[in-house]
Coordinates of C-alpha atoms in Angstrom, one line a residue:
X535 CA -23.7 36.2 31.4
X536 CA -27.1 34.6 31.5
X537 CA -27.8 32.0 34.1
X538 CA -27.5 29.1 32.5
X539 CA -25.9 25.8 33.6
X540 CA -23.7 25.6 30.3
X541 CA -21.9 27.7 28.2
X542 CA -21.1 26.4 24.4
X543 CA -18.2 28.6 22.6
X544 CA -17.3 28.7 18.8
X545 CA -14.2 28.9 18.4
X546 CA -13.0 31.0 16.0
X547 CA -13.3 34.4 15.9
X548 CA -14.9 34.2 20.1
X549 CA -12.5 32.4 22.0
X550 CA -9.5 32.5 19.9
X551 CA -7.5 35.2 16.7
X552 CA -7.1 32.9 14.4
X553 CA -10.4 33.8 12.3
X554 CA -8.2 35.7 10.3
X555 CA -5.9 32.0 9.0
X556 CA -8.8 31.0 7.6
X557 CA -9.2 34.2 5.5
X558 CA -5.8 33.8 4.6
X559 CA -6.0 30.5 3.1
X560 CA -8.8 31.1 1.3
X561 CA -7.9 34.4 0.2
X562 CA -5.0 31.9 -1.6
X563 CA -7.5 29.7 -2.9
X564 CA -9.8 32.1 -4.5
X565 CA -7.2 33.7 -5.9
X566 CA -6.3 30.9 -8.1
X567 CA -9.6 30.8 -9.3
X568 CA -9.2 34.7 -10.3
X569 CA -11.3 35.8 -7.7
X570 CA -10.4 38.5 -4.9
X571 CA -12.4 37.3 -1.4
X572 CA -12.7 40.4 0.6
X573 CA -14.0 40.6 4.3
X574 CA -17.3 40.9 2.9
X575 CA -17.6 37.8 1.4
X576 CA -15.3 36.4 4.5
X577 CA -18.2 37.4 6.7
X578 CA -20.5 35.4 4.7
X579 CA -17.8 31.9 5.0
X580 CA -17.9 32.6 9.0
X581 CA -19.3 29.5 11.1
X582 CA -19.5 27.6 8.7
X583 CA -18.0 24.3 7.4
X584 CA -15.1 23.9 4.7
X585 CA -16.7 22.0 2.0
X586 CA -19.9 24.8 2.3
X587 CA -17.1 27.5 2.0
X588 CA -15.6 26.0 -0.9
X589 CA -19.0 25.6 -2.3
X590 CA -19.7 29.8 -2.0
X591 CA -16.0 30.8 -3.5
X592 CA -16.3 28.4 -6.5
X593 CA -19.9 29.9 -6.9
X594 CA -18.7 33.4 -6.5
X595 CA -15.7 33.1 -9.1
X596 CA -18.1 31.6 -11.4
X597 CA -16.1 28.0 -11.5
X598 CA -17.4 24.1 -10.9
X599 CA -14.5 21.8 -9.9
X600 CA -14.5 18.1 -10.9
X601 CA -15.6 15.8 -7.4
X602 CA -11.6 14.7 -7.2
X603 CA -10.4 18.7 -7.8
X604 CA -12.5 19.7 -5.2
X605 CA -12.0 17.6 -2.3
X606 CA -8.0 18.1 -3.2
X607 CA -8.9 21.7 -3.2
X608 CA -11.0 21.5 0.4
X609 CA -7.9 19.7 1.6
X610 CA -5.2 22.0 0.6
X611 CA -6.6 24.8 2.1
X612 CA -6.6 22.8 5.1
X613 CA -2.7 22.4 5.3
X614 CA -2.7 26.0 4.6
X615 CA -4.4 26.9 7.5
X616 CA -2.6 24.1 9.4
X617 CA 0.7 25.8 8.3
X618 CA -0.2 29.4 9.5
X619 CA -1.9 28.2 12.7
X620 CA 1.5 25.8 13.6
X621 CA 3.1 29.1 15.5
X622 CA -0.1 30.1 17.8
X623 CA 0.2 30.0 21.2
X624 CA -1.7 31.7 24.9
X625 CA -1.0 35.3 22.7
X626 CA -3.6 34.4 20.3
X627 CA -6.7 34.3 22.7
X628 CA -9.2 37.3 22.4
X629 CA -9.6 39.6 25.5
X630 CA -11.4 38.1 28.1
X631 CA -11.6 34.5 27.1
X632 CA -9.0 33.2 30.1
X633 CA -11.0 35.4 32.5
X634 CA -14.3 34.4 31.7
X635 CA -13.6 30.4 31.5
X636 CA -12.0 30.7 34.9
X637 CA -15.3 32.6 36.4
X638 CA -17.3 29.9 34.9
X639 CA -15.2 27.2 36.3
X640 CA -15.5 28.8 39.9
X641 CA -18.9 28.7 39.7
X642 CA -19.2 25.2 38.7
X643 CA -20.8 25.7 35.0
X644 CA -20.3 23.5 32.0
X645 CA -18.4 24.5 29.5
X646 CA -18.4 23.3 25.5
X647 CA -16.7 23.9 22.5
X648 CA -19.7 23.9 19.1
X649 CA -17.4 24.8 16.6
X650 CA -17.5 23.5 12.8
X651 CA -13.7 23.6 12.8
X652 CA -12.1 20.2 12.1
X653 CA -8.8 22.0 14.2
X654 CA -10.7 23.1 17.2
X655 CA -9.0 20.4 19.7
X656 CA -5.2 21.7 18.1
X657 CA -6.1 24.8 18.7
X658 CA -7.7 24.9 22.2
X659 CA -4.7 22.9 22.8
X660 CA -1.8 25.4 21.5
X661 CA -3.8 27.9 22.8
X662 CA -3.8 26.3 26.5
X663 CA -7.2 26.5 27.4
X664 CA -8.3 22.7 26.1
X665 CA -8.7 21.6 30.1
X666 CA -11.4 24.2 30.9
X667 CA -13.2 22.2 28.4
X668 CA -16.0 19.3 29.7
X669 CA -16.9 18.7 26.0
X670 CA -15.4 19.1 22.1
X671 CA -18.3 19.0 19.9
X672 CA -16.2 19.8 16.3
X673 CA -16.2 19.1 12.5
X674 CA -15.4 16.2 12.4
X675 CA -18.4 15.1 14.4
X676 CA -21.4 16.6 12.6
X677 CA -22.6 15.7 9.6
X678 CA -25.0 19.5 8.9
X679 CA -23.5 22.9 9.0
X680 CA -24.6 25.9 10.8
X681 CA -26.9 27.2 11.0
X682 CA -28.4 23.2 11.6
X683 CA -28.5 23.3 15.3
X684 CA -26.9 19.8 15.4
X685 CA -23.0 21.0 16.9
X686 CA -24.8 23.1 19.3
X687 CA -27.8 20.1 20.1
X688 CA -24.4 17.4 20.3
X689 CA -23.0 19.6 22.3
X690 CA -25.6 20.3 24.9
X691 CA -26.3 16.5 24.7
X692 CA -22.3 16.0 25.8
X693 CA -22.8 18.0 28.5
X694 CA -26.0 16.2 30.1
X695 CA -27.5 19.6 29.7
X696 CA -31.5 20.3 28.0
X697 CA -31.0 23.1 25.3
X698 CA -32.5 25.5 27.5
X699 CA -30.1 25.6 30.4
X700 CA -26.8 26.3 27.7
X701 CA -25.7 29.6 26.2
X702 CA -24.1 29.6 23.0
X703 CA -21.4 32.6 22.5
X704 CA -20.8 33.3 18.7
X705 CA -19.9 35.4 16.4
X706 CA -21.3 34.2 13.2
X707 CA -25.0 34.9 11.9
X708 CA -25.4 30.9 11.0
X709 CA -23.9 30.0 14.9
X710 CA -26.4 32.5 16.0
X711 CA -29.6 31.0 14.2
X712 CA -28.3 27.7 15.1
X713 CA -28.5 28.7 18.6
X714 CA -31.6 29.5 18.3
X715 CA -32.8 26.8 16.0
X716 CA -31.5 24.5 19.0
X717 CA -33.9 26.4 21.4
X718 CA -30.8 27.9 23.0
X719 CA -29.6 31.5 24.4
X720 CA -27.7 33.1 21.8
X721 CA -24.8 35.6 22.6
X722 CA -23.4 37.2 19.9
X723 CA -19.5 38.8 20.1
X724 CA -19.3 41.2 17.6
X725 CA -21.3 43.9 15.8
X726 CA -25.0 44.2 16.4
X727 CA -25.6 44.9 12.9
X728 CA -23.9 41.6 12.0
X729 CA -25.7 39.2 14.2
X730 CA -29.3 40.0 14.3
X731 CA -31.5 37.7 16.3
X732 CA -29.2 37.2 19.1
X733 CA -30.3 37.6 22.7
X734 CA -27.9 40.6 23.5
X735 CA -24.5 41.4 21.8
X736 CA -21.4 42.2 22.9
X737 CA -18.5 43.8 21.5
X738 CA -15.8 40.8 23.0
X739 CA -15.8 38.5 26.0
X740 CA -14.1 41.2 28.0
X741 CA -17.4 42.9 28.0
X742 CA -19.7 40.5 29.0

């Protein structure tokens, strides 16, 4: 890891399994609109918030929705995701996350969430990891998407940390271009091919 004094994590999909929920639910939601979201176009929905998603399936299936219809629609898929998610627990934590916040710790670095999920704080907290946290920058906090480096500048900010002393670990292209829209080091987690413009990738947190 770089030597920074702060380290900002997305959530989903770095620190924590439940990436896939979200394809789930709107794997359901496409599907009423008679369209079939594969990972491809999952890839494309990563880091990024759930109105913006929305906005992508409906333009992929060809459909508009009616203001009401859609923020029902944004909505639903939320208690879908809620639903799948209510189970999680320590077991759905990628390899290497609990090892690496505890290094971190020990060594006295800052640690941030940046993630556009409106669920992060839930999760971290099912997950049991929420008190290696010093700051929750999350959806319902930001008012641009990735890749506008506002959760990443917010969180930073939290932290009492200038953008060049954090580390951002994602494994989204927009998180990555956020990153480095904020004037941050980007990490990505993940496939190289995937997240060009990062600083160095690696394949999970256990290989750091």
């Amino acid at each position: 890891m770089p030597d920074v004094d702060g380290y900002i994590f997305d959530l989903d999909g770095v620190l924590v399994d439940t990436a896939k929920y979200h394809y789930l639910a709107w794997k359901e939601i496409a599907k009423e609109f008679g369209f079939e979201l594969t990972p491809e176009h999952n890839e494309q929905l990563k880091g990024i918030g759930r109105e913006v998603s929305l906005h992508k399936i409906l333009s992929w299936a060809g459909k508009s929705l009616s203001e009401e219809v859609f923020a029902q629609t944004a909505l639903r898929k939320n208690e879908s995701y809620l639903q799948k998610i209510s189970h999680i627990d320590h077991k759905e934590l990628l390899p290497g996350v609990l090892p690496l916040l505890q290094q971190l710790k020990s060594k006295g670095k800052k640690i941030a969430l940046g993630s556009a999920s409106r669920n992060a704080r839930l999760v971290l907290e099912r997950t049991g990891i929420l008190p290696y946290f010093d700051a929750i920058v999350d959806g319902t906090m930001v008012s641009k998407a990735k890749p506008d480096p506002e959760v990443f500048l917010k969180a930073a900010e939290a932290l009492h940390l200038s953008a060049d002393r954090c580390c951002v670990l994602e494994d989204a292209p927009a998180g990555i271009q956020a990153a480095k829209a904020a004037g941050m080091t980007a990490i990505g987690v993940g496939s190289p091919e995937i997240l060009k413009g990062a600083d160095k990738v690696i394949s999970s947190l256990a290989n750091g």
